[in-house]
């Protein structure tokens, strides 16, 4: 549907809302909005697709009410200038619970920036369907011939999926023959290739689009639960990674494809393939396939992989399996070892643990040169100076990590949008770039606060967590926040700084398992 920006003419209070709206007369529109009847006529409500604004401008991230959002906190003030102690304390607590997130964007850097901003200083959100999906996985998971079988976590049973065979109407392809297996839901997935010559392993990858759908129909991803996020905390893994003297990293080969689908769950993953790409699209030249394994691109696939690996490692029960579970992120493993002897023993046990689930562990790399030279060549990673570990760069020798800050491109015009894009492009999960990023945040805030002079100092608060070992002190984790644009008192900012400082300290202490160490705030 088409649309335009306009400020609201009137706001209806909740005391009149239920007298005003007629809930028994609603209609779902193809755009995602709902057509709702009221005592003054039909209205469009809810969230959905507006064609004119599909490519969202970054300025939409900040409107008149979002100026607070960029500061990171929702600022509540009392109606008069004097606030009692109870009010201040309650507001501090509520500000943590009301961190404002911007509207979802089409730019992955922007989305990643907001996710990183709240790590370690915000409580975990509750996911309503997670327990239900996990319970269904526990009930349906099977192990057949040393390989796990899982089922899609369908949202409901009464729905219809388009089979994506519109080309039948134009006689481009022929209809599936009646003899074909008709068990389960029939659905065809479009696909295309992605070529990445720089990759060491899979240089050409086929991507299947489970979100593809026609107007008025649902996609495969629309009718399947995403499932809970059962991954360990990424920052927690990186914090533990920094404490490892001798490190082993490895990954699971084609991890998603190592999980089988139950036979009744496979027909919704069909796709078409040409026998001869130079030939015509005819019945003789088209073959119909379906997946026997879990494929990347379906919304629940990450859940299936992480939940199945957790299930397998928990059932294995060994000390190493528990250690792997804490330091396994998707298909990447990081382990700490005392010496070469223990590293080789762990290597053999890891091959056994994952081999029991018909999975192959490969791409082993360590800062222990003797370990690298001893393991079989087919399991070794290529000898490279720098390896990317969960977004940061690691040099195995001399075992150091580095943060690569992206430079500003001189040919870009400095606008609010490009400045925010530049800020969001800095991947800094551990907060090492906080001293560099904070001035940019302050400058960006000043662009929205026009009544503030350009050279006027603005308020902010931050926390930094350091670890002391004998005589060495290292920066471990840091976060910053900008003061709310409506202004606040210095004592209040100090309390907020203490609040996020305590939370960040608790987060680091828990992730690095230092509960019995001395903590000074």
XYZ file of C-alpha atoms in Angstrom:
521
model
C 0.000 0.000 0.000
C 1.062 3.600 -0.528
C 1.546 6.080 2.284
C 3.018 9.378 3.453
C 4.410 10.844 6.674
C 2.006 12.876 8.812
C 1.877 13.853 12.471
C -1.162 12.487 14.381
C -4.102 14.890 14.551
C -5.605 13.408 17.700
C -4.624 10.840 20.327
C -7.373 8.610 21.725
C -7.033 7.795 25.417
C -7.288 4.196 26.571
C -10.414 5.102 28.554
C -12.231 5.734 25.228
C -10.372 3.203 23.077
C -12.670 0.212 23.619
C -15.758 2.366 23.016
C -14.234 3.665 19.806
C -12.924 0.465 18.131
C -15.143 -2.426 16.934
C -12.921 -5.499 17.318
C -15.491 -7.900 15.874
C -15.044 -6.318 12.442
C -11.400 -6.575 11.399
C -9.805 -7.683 8.133
C -6.175 -8.709 7.470
C -4.652 -6.917 4.461
C -1.973 -8.316 2.119
C 0.376 -5.535 3.198
C 0.384 -6.873 6.758
C -1.801 -4.091 8.171
C -5.264 -4.715 9.614
C -8.426 -2.931 8.491
C -10.281 -2.100 11.711
C -13.803 -0.696 11.951
C -14.581 2.126 14.356
C -17.577 4.282 15.174
C -16.298 6.860 12.646
C -15.437 4.382 9.869
C -12.669 2.000 8.773
C -9.065 2.585 9.838
C -5.738 0.972 8.934
C -3.791 -0.193 11.993
C -0.884 -2.388 13.030
C 2.433 -2.879 11.245
C 2.988 -3.776 7.618
C 4.501 -2.875 4.267
C 4.312 0.640 2.800
C 5.825 0.601 -0.694
C 6.980 4.183 -0.659
C 9.088 3.678 2.453
C 10.299 0.115 1.945
C 13.875 1.325 1.524
C 14.002 2.989 4.915
C 16.085 6.118 5.335
C 18.326 6.098 8.368
C 16.839 9.384 9.492
C 13.768 7.328 10.331
C 15.759 5.837 13.196
C 15.448 9.160 14.960
C 12.186 11.040 15.163
C 11.031 13.482 17.794
C 10.554 10.684 20.326
C 13.711 8.807 19.356
C 16.127 11.500 20.450
C 16.078 9.767 23.818
C 16.615 6.403 22.148
C 20.055 7.188 20.863
C 21.170 8.171 24.342
C 20.364 4.590 25.226
C 17.894 5.286 28.007
C 14.302 6.432 28.405
C 14.449 9.524 30.611
C 11.587 9.879 33.095
C 11.335 13.096 35.106
C 8.916 14.163 37.780
C 6.399 16.895 37.122
C 8.281 19.387 39.287
C 11.918 20.246 39.628
C 12.422 18.580 43.014
C 12.561 14.797 42.936
C 12.638 12.683 46.074
C 15.039 9.788 46.554
C 12.431 7.103 45.891
C 11.513 8.638 42.556
C 15.139 8.814 41.491
C 15.790 5.194 42.406
C 12.683 3.924 40.656
C 13.573 5.874 37.549
C 17.052 4.393 37.482
C 15.616 0.893 37.567
C 13.038 1.685 34.907
C 15.652 3.210 32.651
C 17.381 -0.163 32.457
C 14.129 -1.836 31.518
C 13.310 0.741 28.890
C 16.350 0.795 26.659
C 14.856 1.953 23.396
C 15.643 0.027 20.228
C 15.245 1.595 16.775
C 13.011 0.292 14.046
C 14.426 -2.734 12.227
C 16.477 -1.660 9.227
C 17.630 -3.261 6.010
C 21.260 -2.434 6.862
C 23.018 -5.297 8.725
C 25.598 -2.909 10.202
C 22.831 -0.882 11.866
C 21.121 -3.981 13.300
C 24.441 -5.370 14.538
C 25.329 -2.032 16.176
C 22.177 -1.996 18.312
C 22.655 -5.649 19.344
C 26.233 -4.966 20.450
C 25.210 -1.799 22.323
C 23.095 -3.728 24.876
C 25.443 -6.687 25.508
C 26.380 -6.932 29.169
C 24.185 -4.041 30.381
C 20.653 -5.259 29.618
C 18.709 -8.177 31.009
C 17.913 -11.037 28.619
C 14.473 -10.732 26.934
C 11.853 -13.446 27.360
C 10.969 -15.450 24.270
C 7.373 -16.699 24.592
C 7.474 -19.742 22.327
C 10.911 -21.013 23.263
C 9.934 -23.543 25.924
C 7.227 -24.978 23.669
C 9.654 -25.364 20.751
C 12.352 -26.905 22.961
C 9.863 -29.391 24.420
C 8.757 -30.431 20.929
C 12.390 -30.967 19.944
C 12.998 -33.182 22.986
C 9.937 -35.249 22.092
C 10.687 -35.643 18.370
C 14.480 -35.859 18.089
C 15.729 -39.295 17.011
C 19.092 -40.901 16.369
C 19.067 -43.184 13.330
C 22.280 -44.856 12.149
C 24.465 -42.520 14.252
C 22.805 -39.377 12.849
C 20.239 -37.128 14.530
C 16.815 -36.567 12.906
C 14.739 -33.469 13.707
C 11.360 -32.027 12.650
C 10.457 -28.468 11.629
C 8.905 -26.508 14.536
C 5.623 -25.681 12.750
C 3.658 -22.791 14.233
C 0.288 -24.395 13.449
C -1.201 -27.342 11.596
C -3.970 -25.606 9.640
C -2.223 -23.566 6.959
C -1.445 -23.622 3.256
C 1.859 -22.987 1.487
C 2.198 -22.014 -2.123
C 4.138 -24.661 -4.096
C 6.088 -21.964 -6.038
C 5.364 -23.639 -9.408
C 3.737 -20.663 -11.166
C 5.828 -21.435 -14.250
C 3.504 -24.364 -14.903
C 0.933 -21.888 -16.191
C 3.364 -20.783 -18.904
C 4.385 -24.339 -19.864
C 7.958 -23.657 -18.834
C 8.051 -26.748 -16.604
C 5.830 -29.753 -16.169
C 3.774 -30.700 -13.156
C 5.188 -33.248 -10.688
C 4.233 -36.787 -11.700
C 1.486 -38.509 -9.624
C 3.850 -41.302 -8.570
C 5.983 -38.944 -6.491
C 5.929 -39.225 -2.741
C 3.073 -37.066 -1.410
C 3.823 -37.405 2.325
C 3.830 -34.061 4.133
C 3.581 -30.523 2.769
C 4.641 -29.936 -0.856
C 6.725 -26.777 -1.296
C 9.448 -25.774 -3.780
C 12.310 -23.480 -2.808
C 13.948 -21.038 -5.243
C 17.744 -21.015 -5.131
C 20.816 -19.277 -6.514
C 24.568 -19.559 -6.205
C 26.900 -17.395 -4.119
C 30.522 -17.319 -5.280
C 33.209 -16.436 -2.710
C 36.661 -17.047 -4.253
C 38.449 -15.858 -1.087
C 36.994 -18.672 1.056
C 39.380 -21.474 1.938
C 36.772 -24.257 1.781
C 33.391 -23.716 0.079
C 33.995 -21.232 -2.749
C 30.594 -21.786 -4.423
C 27.538 -22.134 -2.197
C 23.905 -22.634 -3.202
C 21.475 -20.491 -1.206
C 17.840 -21.538 -0.821
C 15.223 -18.862 -0.174
C 12.725 -20.123 2.397
C 11.273 -16.600 2.748
C 10.088 -16.441 -0.870
C 6.319 -16.208 -1.323
C 3.666 -14.871 -3.662
C 1.186 -12.151 -2.773
C -1.387 -13.337 -0.286
C 0.505 -16.563 0.484
C 2.877 -17.463 3.296
C 6.485 -18.523 2.906
C 7.992 -21.588 4.544
C 9.657 -19.346 7.124
C 6.296 -17.725 7.923
C 4.788 -21.008 9.143
C 7.774 -22.303 11.130
C 8.871 -21.167 14.582
C 12.312 -19.635 14.707
C 13.023 -21.443 17.962
C 14.966 -20.096 20.949
C 18.498 -18.785 20.761
C 20.437 -21.489 22.611
C 23.918 -20.237 21.744
C 26.412 -19.290 24.465
C 27.017 -15.577 24.859
C 29.385 -14.467 22.081
C 31.116 -11.895 24.275
C 31.415 -14.490 27.043
C 33.254 -16.832 24.661
C 35.600 -14.011 23.637
C 36.264 -13.150 27.288
C 37.172 -16.763 28.043
C 39.199 -16.897 24.815
C 41.406 -14.096 26.137
C 42.226 -16.149 29.248
C 43.431 -19.164 27.248
C 47.216 -19.560 27.221
C 47.249 -22.442 24.731
C 44.325 -22.301 22.318
C 42.707 -24.779 19.933
C 40.129 -23.563 17.408
C 38.198 -25.818 15.017
C 34.851 -26.021 13.219
C 32.238 -28.590 12.207
C 32.293 -29.407 8.502
C 29.017 -28.377 6.780
C 27.314 -28.406 10.167
C 23.678 -27.869 9.109
C 23.825 -30.652 6.538
C 24.858 -33.162 9.204
C 21.324 -33.169 10.682
C 18.711 -35.334 8.970
C 15.076 -34.328 8.537
C 12.403 -36.799 9.525
C 11.055 -38.430 6.315
C 7.667 -36.738 6.842
C 9.353 -33.302 6.923
C 11.226 -33.393 3.615
C 8.688 -32.511 0.904
C 8.563 -28.840 1.915
C 12.246 -28.583 0.921
C 11.859 -29.582 -2.738
C 13.670 -27.722 -5.470
C 14.061 -27.948 -9.244
C 17.334 -28.700 -10.990
C 18.322 -28.644 -14.661
C 20.111 -31.734 -15.944
C 21.701 -29.675 -18.713
C 21.953 -25.922 -18.095
C 22.374 -25.360 -21.847
C 19.142 -27.195 -22.692
C 15.518 -26.041 -22.689
C 13.351 -26.235 -19.573
C 11.432 -29.372 -20.490
C 10.159 -32.357 -18.547
C 13.155 -34.421 -19.673
C 15.614 -31.737 -18.595
C 14.112 -30.934 -15.167
C 14.667 -33.039 -12.072
C 12.832 -32.695 -8.773
C 14.852 -33.054 -5.578
C 14.166 -32.645 -1.901
C 16.490 -32.321 1.076
C 17.107 -35.168 3.466
C 19.110 -32.843 5.712
C 18.503 -29.535 7.485
C 19.400 -26.705 5.101
C 20.721 -23.236 5.774
C 18.125 -20.564 4.957
C 15.179 -21.993 6.888
C 14.412 -19.830 9.913
C 14.645 -22.694 12.421
C 17.910 -24.198 11.129
C 20.179 -22.314 13.600
C 17.945 -23.504 16.442
C 18.054 -27.090 15.176
C 21.843 -27.045 15.009
C 22.496 -25.437 18.403
C 19.790 -27.420 20.242
C 20.917 -30.740 18.732
C 24.571 -30.071 19.548
C 23.650 -29.141 23.125
C 21.527 -32.296 23.354
C 24.380 -34.461 22.039
C 27.067 -32.901 24.253
C 24.865 -33.093 27.346
C 24.146 -36.778 26.712
C 27.841 -37.464 26.162
C 28.514 -36.161 29.654
C 32.325 -35.972 29.623
C 34.294 -33.057 31.064
C 35.517 -32.100 27.591
C 31.955 -32.207 26.208
C 30.863 -29.733 28.904
C 33.814 -27.475 28.067
C 32.968 -27.620 24.352
C 29.334 -26.739 25.093
C 30.424 -23.524 26.852
C 32.731 -22.464 24.024
C 30.820 -23.634 20.932
C 29.288 -20.845 18.830
C 27.232 -22.176 15.880
C 29.896 -24.476 14.375
C 33.054 -22.863 15.797
C 34.884 -24.306 18.817
C 37.514 -22.671 21.046
C 39.303 -24.687 23.755
C 42.063 -24.043 26.268
C 44.811 -26.617 26.897
C 47.734 -26.816 29.326
C 50.296 -28.254 26.932
C 50.788 -30.148 23.667
C 50.041 -33.521 25.279
C 46.615 -32.351 26.516
C 45.913 -30.622 23.186
C 46.473 -33.861 21.251
C 44.360 -35.827 23.737
C 41.525 -33.296 23.365
C 41.842 -33.465 19.577
C 41.326 -37.249 19.594
C 38.399 -37.045 22.028
C 36.731 -34.261 20.007
C 36.928 -36.398 16.868
C 35.242 -39.227 18.803
C 32.549 -37.028 20.399
C 31.409 -35.484 17.122
C 32.024 -38.636 15.116
C 29.389 -40.286 17.313
C 26.902 -37.853 15.702
C 28.324 -38.405 12.181
C 29.975 -34.977 12.261
C 33.507 -34.173 11.168
C 35.640 -31.670 13.088
C 38.217 -29.965 10.886
C 40.185 -26.721 10.372
C 42.153 -27.201 13.606
C 44.514 -24.348 14.458
C 46.525 -23.585 17.594
C 49.209 -21.242 18.847
C 51.032 -24.485 19.742
C 53.215 -25.148 16.677
C 53.958 -28.729 17.756
C 50.222 -29.490 17.871
C 49.708 -28.041 14.379
C 52.513 -30.175 12.984
C 51.371 -33.406 14.676
C 47.690 -33.678 13.698
C 46.753 -35.154 10.273
C 47.013 -32.717 7.371
C 43.351 -33.138 6.355
C 42.270 -31.785 9.762
C 44.585 -28.766 9.787
C 43.598 -25.228 8.866
C 45.652 -23.445 6.251
C 48.741 -21.812 7.678
C 47.744 -18.162 7.909
C 49.049 -15.308 10.030
C 45.651 -13.878 10.978
C 42.450 -15.848 11.628
C 39.037 -14.317 12.223
C 37.484 -15.504 15.511
C 33.859 -14.432 16.079
C 34.413 -11.091 14.389
C 37.831 -10.263 15.860
C 41.244 -11.051 14.398
C 43.606 -13.503 16.088
C 47.284 -14.007 15.330
C 48.201 -17.484 16.690
C 51.858 -16.512 16.897
C 52.448 -14.587 19.109
C 48.853 -15.265 20.324
C 47.423 -11.747 20.169
C 44.083 -10.323 19.079
C 43.499 -7.097 17.189
C 40.523 -4.838 16.512
C 40.370 -3.397 13.012
C 38.671 -0.009 12.998
C 37.189 0.875 9.621
C 38.435 4.268 8.374
C 36.194 7.069 7.185
C 35.991 7.206 3.400
C 36.990 10.658 2.221
C 34.644 10.534 -0.773
C 31.556 10.246 1.461
C 29.649 13.415 2.243
C 29.404 13.827 6.036
C 25.691 13.706 6.833
C 23.722 12.328 9.762
C 23.132 9.198 7.806
C 26.728 8.553 6.710
C 28.043 9.343 10.191
C 25.679 6.827 11.732
C 26.567 4.246 9.076
C 30.240 4.808 9.871
C 29.562 4.379 13.587
C 27.556 1.179 13.043
C 30.222 -0.310 10.761
C 32.695 -0.541 13.653
C 32.490 -4.112 14.966
C 33.633 -3.850 18.572
C 31.940 -6.538 20.677
C 34.404 -6.144 23.584
C 34.186 -2.348 23.651
C 37.884 -1.633 23.036
C 37.029 1.225 20.678
C 34.822 2.959 23.265
C 37.181 5.975 23.699
C 37.098 6.496 19.916
C 33.386 5.831 19.432
C 32.058 7.969 22.291
C 33.015 11.322 20.653
C 31.193 10.205 17.487
C 28.081 9.400 19.538
C 28.248 12.802 21.170
C 28.693 14.527 17.826
C 25.789 12.606 16.314
C 23.583 13.578 19.231
C 24.517 17.221 18.760
C 23.281 17.088 15.172
C 19.804 16.399 16.508
C 19.957 18.855 19.358
C 20.084 22.043 17.291
C 19.684 24.382 20.228
C 23.032 23.190 21.613
C 26.132 25.057 20.425
C 28.579 22.984 18.418
C 31.454 23.505 20.865
C 29.395 22.977 24.022
C 30.434 19.975 26.117
C 27.799 17.253 26.381
C 27.375 14.791 29.227
C 27.993 11.075 29.025
C 28.786 8.160 31.298
C 30.652 4.917 30.788
C 32.069 1.826 32.456
C 35.282 -0.126 31.941
C 36.117 -3.529 33.430
C 39.767 -4.368 34.099
C 41.323 -7.649 35.244
C 44.426 -7.655 37.445
C 46.721 -10.685 37.516
C 49.762 -10.226 39.740
C 51.374 -7.085 38.274
C 49.537 -7.028 34.937
C 46.290 -5.082 34.408
C 44.264 -5.598 31.197
C 41.159 -3.922 29.795
C 38.482 -6.629 29.473
C 35.154 -4.959 28.615
C 33.721 -1.438 28.249
C 30.444 0.349 27.439
C 29.374 3.983 27.118
C 26.077 5.836 27.296
C 25.126 9.379 26.308
C 23.079 11.426 28.753
C 19.392 11.871 27.796
C 18.822 14.861 25.527
C 16.261 16.370 27.919
C 18.989 16.758 30.488
C 19.570 15.232 33.901
C 21.506 15.933 37.083
C 25.132 14.967 37.656
C 24.293 12.777 40.705
C 21.759 10.913 38.603
C 24.343 10.303 35.861
C 26.771 9.040 38.496
C 24.163 6.567 39.754
C 23.491 5.395 36.197
C 27.223 4.919 35.655
C 27.407 2.829 38.836
C 24.380 0.813 37.693
C 25.818 -0.193 34.314
C 29.228 -0.632 35.927
C 27.871 -3.156 38.430
C 25.938 -4.984 35.715
C 28.966 -5.108 33.417
C 31.110 -6.387 36.305
C 28.574 -9.107 37.128
C 28.397 -10.073 33.450
C 32.189 -10.365 33.081
C 32.545 -12.181 36.421
C 29.895 -14.717 35.425
C 31.218 -15.283 31.906
C 34.841 -15.653 33.027
C 33.853 -17.772 36.056
C 35.554 -15.435 38.538
C 32.782 -15.429 41.172
C 35.275 -15.932 44.014
C 37.682 -13.229 42.920
C 37.910 -9.822 44.561
C 35.783 -7.218 42.767
C 36.220 -3.473 43.186
C 33.685 -1.085 41.628
